[in-house]
Coordinates of C-alpha atoms in Angstrom, one line a residue:
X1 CA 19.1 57.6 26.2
X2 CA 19.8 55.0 23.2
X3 CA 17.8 55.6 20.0
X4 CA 16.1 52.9 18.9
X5 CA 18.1 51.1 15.6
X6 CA 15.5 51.5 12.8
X7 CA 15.0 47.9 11.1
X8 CA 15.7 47.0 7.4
X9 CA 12.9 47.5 5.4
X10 CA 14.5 44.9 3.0
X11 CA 14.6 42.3 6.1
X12 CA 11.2 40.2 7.2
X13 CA 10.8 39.3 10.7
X14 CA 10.0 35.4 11.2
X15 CA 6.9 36.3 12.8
X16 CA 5.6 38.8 9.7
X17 CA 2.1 38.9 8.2
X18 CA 2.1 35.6 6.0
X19 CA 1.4 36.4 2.5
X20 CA -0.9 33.7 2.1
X21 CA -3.6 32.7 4.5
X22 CA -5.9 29.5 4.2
X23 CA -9.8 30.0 3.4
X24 CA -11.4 33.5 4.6
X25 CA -8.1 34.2 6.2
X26 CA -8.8 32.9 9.3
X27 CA -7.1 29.2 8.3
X28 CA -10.1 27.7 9.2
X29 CA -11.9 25.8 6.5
X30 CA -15.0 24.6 5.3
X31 CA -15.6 20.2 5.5
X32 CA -16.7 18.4 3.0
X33 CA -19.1 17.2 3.0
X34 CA -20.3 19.5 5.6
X35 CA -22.1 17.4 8.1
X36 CA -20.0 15.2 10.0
X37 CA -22.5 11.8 8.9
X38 CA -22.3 12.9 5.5
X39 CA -18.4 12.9 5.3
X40 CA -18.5 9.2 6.5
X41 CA -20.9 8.1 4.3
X42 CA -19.0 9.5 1.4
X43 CA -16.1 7.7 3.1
X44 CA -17.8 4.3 3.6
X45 CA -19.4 4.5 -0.1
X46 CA -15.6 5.1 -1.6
X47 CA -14.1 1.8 0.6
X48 CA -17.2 -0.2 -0.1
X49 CA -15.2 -1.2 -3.9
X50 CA -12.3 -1.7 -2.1
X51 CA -14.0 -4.2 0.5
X52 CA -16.4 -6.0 -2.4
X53 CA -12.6 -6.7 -3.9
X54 CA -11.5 -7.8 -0.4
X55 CA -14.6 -10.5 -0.4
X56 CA -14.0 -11.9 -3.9
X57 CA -9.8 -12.5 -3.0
X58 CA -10.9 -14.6 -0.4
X59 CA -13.9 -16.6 -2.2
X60 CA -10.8 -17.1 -4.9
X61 CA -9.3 -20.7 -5.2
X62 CA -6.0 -21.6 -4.3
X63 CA -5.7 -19.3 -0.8
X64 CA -3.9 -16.6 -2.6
X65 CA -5.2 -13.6 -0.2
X66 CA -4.4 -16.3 3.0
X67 CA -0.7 -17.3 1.5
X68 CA 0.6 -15.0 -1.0
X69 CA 0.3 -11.8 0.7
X70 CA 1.9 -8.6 2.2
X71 CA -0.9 -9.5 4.8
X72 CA -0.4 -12.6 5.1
X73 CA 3.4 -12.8 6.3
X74 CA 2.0 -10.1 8.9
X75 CA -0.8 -12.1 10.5
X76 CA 1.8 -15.2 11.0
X77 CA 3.8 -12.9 13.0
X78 CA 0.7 -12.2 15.5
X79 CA 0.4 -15.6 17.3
X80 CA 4.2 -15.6 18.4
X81 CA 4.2 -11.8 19.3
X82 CA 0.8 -13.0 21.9
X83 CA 3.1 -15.8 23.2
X84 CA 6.0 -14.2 24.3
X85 CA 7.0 -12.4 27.4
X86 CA 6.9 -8.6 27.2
X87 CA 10.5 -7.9 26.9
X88 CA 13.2 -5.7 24.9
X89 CA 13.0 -8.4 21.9
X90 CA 8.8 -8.0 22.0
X91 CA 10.1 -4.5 20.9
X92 CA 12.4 -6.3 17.9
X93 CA 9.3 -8.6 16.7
X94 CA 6.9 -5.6 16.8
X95 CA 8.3 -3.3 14.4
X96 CA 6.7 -1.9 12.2
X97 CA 4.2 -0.9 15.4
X98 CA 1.6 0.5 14.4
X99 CA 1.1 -2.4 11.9
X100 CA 2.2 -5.5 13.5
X101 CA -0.1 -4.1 16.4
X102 CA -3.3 -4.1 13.9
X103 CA -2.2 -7.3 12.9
X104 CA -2.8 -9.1 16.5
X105 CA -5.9 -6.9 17.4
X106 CA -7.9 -6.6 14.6
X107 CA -10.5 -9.9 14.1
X108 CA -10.6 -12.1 10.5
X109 CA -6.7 -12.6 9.8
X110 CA -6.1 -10.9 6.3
X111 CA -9.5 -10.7 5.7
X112 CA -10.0 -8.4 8.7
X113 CA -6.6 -6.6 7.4
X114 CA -8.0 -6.0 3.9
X115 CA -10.9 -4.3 5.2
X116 CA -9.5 -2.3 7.3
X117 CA -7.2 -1.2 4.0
X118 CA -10.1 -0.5 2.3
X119 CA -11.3 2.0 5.1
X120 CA -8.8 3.5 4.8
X121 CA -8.6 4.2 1.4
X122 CA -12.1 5.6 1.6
X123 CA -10.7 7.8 4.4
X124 CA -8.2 8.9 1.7
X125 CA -10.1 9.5 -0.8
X126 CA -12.5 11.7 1.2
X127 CA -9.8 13.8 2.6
X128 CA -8.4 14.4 -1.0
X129 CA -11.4 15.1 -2.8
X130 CA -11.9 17.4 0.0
X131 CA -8.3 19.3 0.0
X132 CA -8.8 19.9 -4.0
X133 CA -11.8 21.3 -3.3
X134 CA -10.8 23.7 -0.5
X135 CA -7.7 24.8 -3.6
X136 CA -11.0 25.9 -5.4
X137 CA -10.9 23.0 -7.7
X138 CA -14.4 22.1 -9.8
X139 CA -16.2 19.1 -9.6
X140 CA -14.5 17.9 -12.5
X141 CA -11.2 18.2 -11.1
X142 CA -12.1 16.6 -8.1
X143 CA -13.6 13.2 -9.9
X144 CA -10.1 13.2 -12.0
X145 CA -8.4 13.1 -8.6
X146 CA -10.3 10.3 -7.1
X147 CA -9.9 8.1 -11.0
X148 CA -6.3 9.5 -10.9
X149 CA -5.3 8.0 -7.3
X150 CA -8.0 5.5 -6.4
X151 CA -9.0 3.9 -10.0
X152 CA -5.8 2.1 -10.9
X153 CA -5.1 -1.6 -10.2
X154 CA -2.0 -0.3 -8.0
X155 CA -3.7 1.4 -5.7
X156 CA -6.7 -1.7 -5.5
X157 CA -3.1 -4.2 -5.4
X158 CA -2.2 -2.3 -2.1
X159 CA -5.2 -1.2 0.1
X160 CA -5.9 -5.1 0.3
X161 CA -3.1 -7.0 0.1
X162 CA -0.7 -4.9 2.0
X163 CA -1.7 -3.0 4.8
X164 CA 1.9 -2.2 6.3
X165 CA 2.9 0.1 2.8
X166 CA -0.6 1.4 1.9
X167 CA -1.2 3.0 5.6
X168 CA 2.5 4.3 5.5
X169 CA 1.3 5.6 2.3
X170 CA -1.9 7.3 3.1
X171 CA -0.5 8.8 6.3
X172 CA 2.3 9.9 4.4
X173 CA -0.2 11.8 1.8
X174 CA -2.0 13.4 4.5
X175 CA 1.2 14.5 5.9
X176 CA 1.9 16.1 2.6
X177 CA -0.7 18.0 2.8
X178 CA -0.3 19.2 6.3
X179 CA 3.3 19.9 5.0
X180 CA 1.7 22.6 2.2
X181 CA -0.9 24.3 4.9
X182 CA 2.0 25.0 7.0
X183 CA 4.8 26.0 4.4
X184 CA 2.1 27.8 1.7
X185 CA -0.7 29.2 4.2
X186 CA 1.2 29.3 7.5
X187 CA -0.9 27.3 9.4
X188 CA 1.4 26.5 12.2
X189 CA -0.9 23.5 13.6
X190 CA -1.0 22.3 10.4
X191 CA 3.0 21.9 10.5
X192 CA 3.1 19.9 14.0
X193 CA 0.1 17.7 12.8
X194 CA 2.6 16.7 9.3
X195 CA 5.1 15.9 11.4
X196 CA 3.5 13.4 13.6
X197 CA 2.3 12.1 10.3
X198 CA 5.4 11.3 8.8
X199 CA 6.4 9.9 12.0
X200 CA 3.3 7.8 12.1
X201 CA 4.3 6.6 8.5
X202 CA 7.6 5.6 9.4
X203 CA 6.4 4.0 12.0
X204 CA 3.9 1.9 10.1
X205 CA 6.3 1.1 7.2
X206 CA 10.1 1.5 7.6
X207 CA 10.3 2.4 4.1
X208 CA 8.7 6.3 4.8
X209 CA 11.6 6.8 7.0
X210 CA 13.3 8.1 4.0
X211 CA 10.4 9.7 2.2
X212 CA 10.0 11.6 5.3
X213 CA 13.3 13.2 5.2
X214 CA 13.2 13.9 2.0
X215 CA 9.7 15.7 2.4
X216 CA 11.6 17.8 4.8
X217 CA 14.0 18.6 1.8
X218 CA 11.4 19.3 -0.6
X219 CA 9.7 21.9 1.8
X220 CA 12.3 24.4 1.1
X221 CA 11.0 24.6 -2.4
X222 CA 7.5 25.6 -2.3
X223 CA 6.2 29.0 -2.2
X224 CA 6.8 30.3 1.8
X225 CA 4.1 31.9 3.4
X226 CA 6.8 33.7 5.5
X227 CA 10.3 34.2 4.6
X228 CA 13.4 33.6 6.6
X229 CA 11.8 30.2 8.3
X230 CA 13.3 27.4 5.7
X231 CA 15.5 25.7 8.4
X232 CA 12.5 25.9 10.9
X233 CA 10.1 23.9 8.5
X234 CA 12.5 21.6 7.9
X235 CA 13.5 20.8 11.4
X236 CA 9.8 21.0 12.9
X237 CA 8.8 18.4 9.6
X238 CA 11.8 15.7 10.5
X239 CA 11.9 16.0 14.3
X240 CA 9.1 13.6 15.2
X241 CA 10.6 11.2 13.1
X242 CA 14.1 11.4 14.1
X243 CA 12.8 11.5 18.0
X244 CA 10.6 8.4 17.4
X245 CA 14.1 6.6 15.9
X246 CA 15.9 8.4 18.5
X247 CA 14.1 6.7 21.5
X248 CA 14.1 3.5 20.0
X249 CA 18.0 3.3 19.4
X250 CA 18.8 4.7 23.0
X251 CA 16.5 1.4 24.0
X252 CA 19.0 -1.0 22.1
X253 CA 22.0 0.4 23.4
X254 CA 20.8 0.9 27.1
X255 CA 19.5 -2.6 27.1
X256 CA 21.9 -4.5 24.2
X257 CA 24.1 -2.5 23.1
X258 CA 22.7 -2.2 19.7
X259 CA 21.1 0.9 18.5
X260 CA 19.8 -0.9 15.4
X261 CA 18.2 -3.9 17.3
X262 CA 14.7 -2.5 16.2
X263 CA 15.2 -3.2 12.4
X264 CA 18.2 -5.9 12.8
X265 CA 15.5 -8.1 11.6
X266 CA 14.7 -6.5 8.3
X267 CA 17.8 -7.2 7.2
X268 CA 18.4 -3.3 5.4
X269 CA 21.6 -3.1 3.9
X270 CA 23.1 -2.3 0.3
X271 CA 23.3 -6.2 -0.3
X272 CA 24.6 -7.7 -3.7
X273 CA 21.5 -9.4 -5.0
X274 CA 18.8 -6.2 -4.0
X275 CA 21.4 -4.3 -6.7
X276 CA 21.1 -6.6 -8.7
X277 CA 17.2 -7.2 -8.5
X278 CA 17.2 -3.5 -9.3
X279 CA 19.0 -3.3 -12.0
X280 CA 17.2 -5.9 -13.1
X281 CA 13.4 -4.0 -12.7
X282 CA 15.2 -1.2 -14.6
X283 CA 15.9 -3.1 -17.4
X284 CA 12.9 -3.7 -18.5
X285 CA 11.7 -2.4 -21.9
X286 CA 9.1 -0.6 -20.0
X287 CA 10.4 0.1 -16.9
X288 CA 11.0 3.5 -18.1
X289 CA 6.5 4.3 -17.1
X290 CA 8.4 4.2 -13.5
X291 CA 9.7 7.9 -14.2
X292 CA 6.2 9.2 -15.9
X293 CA 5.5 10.6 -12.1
X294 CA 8.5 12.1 -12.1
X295 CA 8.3 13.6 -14.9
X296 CA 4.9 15.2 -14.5
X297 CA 6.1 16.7 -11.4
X298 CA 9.0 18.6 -13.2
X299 CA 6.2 19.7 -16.0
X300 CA 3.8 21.3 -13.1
X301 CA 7.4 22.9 -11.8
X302 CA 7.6 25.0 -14.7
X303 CA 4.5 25.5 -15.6
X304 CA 4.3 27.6 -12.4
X305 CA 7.2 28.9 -13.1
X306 CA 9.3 27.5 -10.0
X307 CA 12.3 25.5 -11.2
X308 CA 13.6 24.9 -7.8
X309 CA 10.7 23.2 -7.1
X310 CA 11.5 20.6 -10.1
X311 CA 14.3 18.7 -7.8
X312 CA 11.0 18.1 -4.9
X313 CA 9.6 15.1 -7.7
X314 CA 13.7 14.1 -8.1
X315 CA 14.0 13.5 -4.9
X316 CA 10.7 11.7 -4.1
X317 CA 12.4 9.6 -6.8
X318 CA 15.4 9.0 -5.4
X319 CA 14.4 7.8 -2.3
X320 CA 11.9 5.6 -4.0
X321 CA 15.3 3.7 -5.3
X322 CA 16.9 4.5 -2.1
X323 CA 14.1 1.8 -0.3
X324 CA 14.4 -1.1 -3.0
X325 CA 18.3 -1.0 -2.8
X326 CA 18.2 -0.7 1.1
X327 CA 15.8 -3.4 1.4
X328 CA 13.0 -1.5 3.5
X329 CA 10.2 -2.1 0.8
X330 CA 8.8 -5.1 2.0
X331 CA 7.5 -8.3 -0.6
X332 CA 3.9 -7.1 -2.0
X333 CA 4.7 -3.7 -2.6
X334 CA 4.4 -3.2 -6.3
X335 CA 3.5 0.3 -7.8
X336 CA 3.9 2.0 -3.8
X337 CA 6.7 4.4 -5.7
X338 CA 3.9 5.4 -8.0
X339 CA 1.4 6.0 -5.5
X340 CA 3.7 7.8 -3.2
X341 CA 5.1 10.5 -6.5
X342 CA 1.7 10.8 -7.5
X343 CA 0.4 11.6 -3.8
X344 CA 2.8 14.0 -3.3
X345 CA 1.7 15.5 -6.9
X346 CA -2.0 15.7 -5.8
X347 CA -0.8 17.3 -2.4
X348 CA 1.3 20.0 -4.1
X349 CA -0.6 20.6 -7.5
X350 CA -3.7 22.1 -6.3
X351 CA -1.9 25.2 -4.6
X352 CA -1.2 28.3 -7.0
X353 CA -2.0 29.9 -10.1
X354 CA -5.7 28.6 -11.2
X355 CA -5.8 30.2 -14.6
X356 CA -6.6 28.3 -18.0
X357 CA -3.1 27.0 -19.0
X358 CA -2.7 25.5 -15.4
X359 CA -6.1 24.1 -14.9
X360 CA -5.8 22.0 -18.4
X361 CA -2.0 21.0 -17.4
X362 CA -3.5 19.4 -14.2
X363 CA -6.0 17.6 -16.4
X364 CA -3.7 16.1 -19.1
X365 CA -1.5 15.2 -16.4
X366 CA -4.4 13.3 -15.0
X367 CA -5.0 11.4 -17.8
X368 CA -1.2 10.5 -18.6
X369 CA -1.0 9.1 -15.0
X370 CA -4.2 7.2 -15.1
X371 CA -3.5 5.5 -17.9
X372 CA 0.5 5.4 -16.5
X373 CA -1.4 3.5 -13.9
X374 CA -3.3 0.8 -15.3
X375 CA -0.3 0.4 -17.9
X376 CA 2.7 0.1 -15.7
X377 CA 0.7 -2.1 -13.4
X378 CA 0.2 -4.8 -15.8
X379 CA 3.6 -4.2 -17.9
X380 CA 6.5 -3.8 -15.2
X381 CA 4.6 -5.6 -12.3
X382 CA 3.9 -9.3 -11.7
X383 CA 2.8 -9.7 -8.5
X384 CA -0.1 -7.1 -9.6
X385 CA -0.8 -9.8 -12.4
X386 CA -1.3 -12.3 -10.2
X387 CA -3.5 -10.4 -7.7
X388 CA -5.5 -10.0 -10.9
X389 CA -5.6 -13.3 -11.7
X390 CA -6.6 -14.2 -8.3
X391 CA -9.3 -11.6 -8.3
X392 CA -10.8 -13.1 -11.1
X393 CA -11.1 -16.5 -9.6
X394 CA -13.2 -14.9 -7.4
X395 CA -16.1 -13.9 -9.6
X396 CA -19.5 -16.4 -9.0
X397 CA -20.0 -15.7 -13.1

């Protein structure tokens, strides 16, 4: 008879007692609002600024919404995509997907585009307001998020001019927060559900492609429900998105012998004059607001106390610069770097220690990136000028 080998005390077993579970404990938690109508009012009442702003581009002079666009450059791509024979090179024109495919089914051109950006923003909004409250945020928190995120000209620039990068993005924020659930609370379903987000993103924008991996990077520094399961967050976080690739490259090479035939047209690379153009936006006297994200995120860091977690902002960062020198960030898509640090901020900030110190961090930080916002987007950003100058036009006073 074998006697049993008594386990370390010191060890944890992958499937131990999380030290953190959502709500009541039973990860289930409350809507808000809480009636289902209620939530999509609040949703359609938040987009309804966003779609006014849609209605007055395109009573502007001078066709700026119809020619000068994000939008714009995808709705020209529709009528050749319907012409064609479904074929392997169908596959080429239609990436991004999940956007190009908006593009040729949903009615009104960039009209119908922009509205549908403005949906989902309300969506966004919604869903945010709702996750700070659940991190037993006040009110007043909760309003600072929704100025914060939704009242800066960046975030208006984007949900209706540039459909492609401001669904990557909000995807991309909801799969942030799917990423905390599952790495802080343990809520396994929450993990599979950010996964297929991140895909989704990278799917809708190639740019997400890297923030996704490098959301699977930053998981390993927030606070683990259950120890010993790093590698396992990581892997379940990045496997949709390297699948989705995946199945996509085997395609090119089973049918042309190019695994990159899907994003040949994007024309990615590390070319000469996207260095230059870079160096260039760096230069600026006030290019250095670009880095005020950044550097909020290393304050919250070590506020809490978690150093480690001061390289998660860093990296966002870094891939941020990765996209413009790689060429993925399509035309139209000044200030998404902002949006996308300061999503990931609001995902992560709510989670921990509520006391006074941290609460009033949160809310100076709020009101350094508000105002981060509406300055950046006017001092480091033309094409957000000129949206504004175009929105203007539109105005019957």
């Amino acid at each position: 008879m074998t006697a049993e080998i008594p386990r370390s005390p010191h060890r944890r077993s992958l499937t131990s007692r999380p030290r953190r579970r959502e709500g009541d404990g039973t990860g289930r938690l409350p809507k808000y609002p809480v009636s289902s109508w209620r939530r999509w009012l609040l949703r359609g009442a938040l987009a309804l600024p966003f779609i006014v702003l849609v209605l007055l581009l395109d009573a502007a002079g001078g066709g700026y919404l119809q020619n000068s666009t994000a939008n714009a450059s995808l709705v020209a791509t529709a009528p050749e995509i319907l012409a064609r024979p479904v074929s392997v090179e169908t596959v080429r024109m239609l990436y991004p997907p999940i956007t190009t495919l908006l593009a040729v089914i949903v009615p009104g051109g960039v009209v119908g585009l922009g509205v549908v950006g403005a949906l989902v923003a309300g969506f966004l909004l919604q869903r945010l307001i709702e996750w700070s409250l659940r991190q037993r945020q006040n009110g007043i928190d909760a309003t600072a998020l929704v100025l914060v995120v939704g009242g800066t000209p960046l975030f208006a620039f984007l949900a209706t001019t540039n459909l492609e990068v401001f669904l990557g993005l909000a995807l991309f924020a909801l799969g942030m927060i799917d990423l905390v659930r599952f790495v802080v609370f343990a809520n396994t379903q929450a993990g599979f559900r950010a996964g297929l987000l991140f895909a989704a993103a990278a799917l809708t924008a190639p740019a997400f492609a890297f923030s996704i991996l490098i959301a699977a990077c930053v998981a390993p520094f927030l606070p683990h429900s259950r120890e010993g399961s790093r590698v396992g967050v990581a892997l379940t976080l990045a496997f949709p998105t390297v699948a989705a690739f995946g199945s996509v490259a085997i395609l090119g090479v089973v049918f042309l012998a190019d695994p990159l035939f899907a994003v040949d047209g994007l024309h990615v690379g590390f070319a000469p004059e996207r260095v230059e153009r870079t160096q260039t936006f760096f230069a600026q006297p006030w290019a250095w607001l670009y880095f005020v994200p950044t550097a909020g995120g290393i304050v919250l860091a070590l506020v809490w106390r978690r150093p480690l977690a001061a390289l998660a902002p860093v990296l966002l960062t870094g891939s941020t610069v990765l996209m413009s020198l790689a060429g993925v960030l399509p035309a139209g898509s000044s200030g998404a770097a902002f949006l996308l640090l300061l999503l990931a901020l609001v995902a992560i900030a709510p989670v921990g220690d509520h006391g006074l110190r941290t609460r009033w961090t949160l809310r100076l930080g709020a009101v350094v990136l508000l105002v981060t916002g509406w300055t950046s987007a006017f001092l480091i950003y033309r094409s957000v000028e000129e949206w504004t100058q175009a929105l203007l036009g539109g105005w019957p006073f």
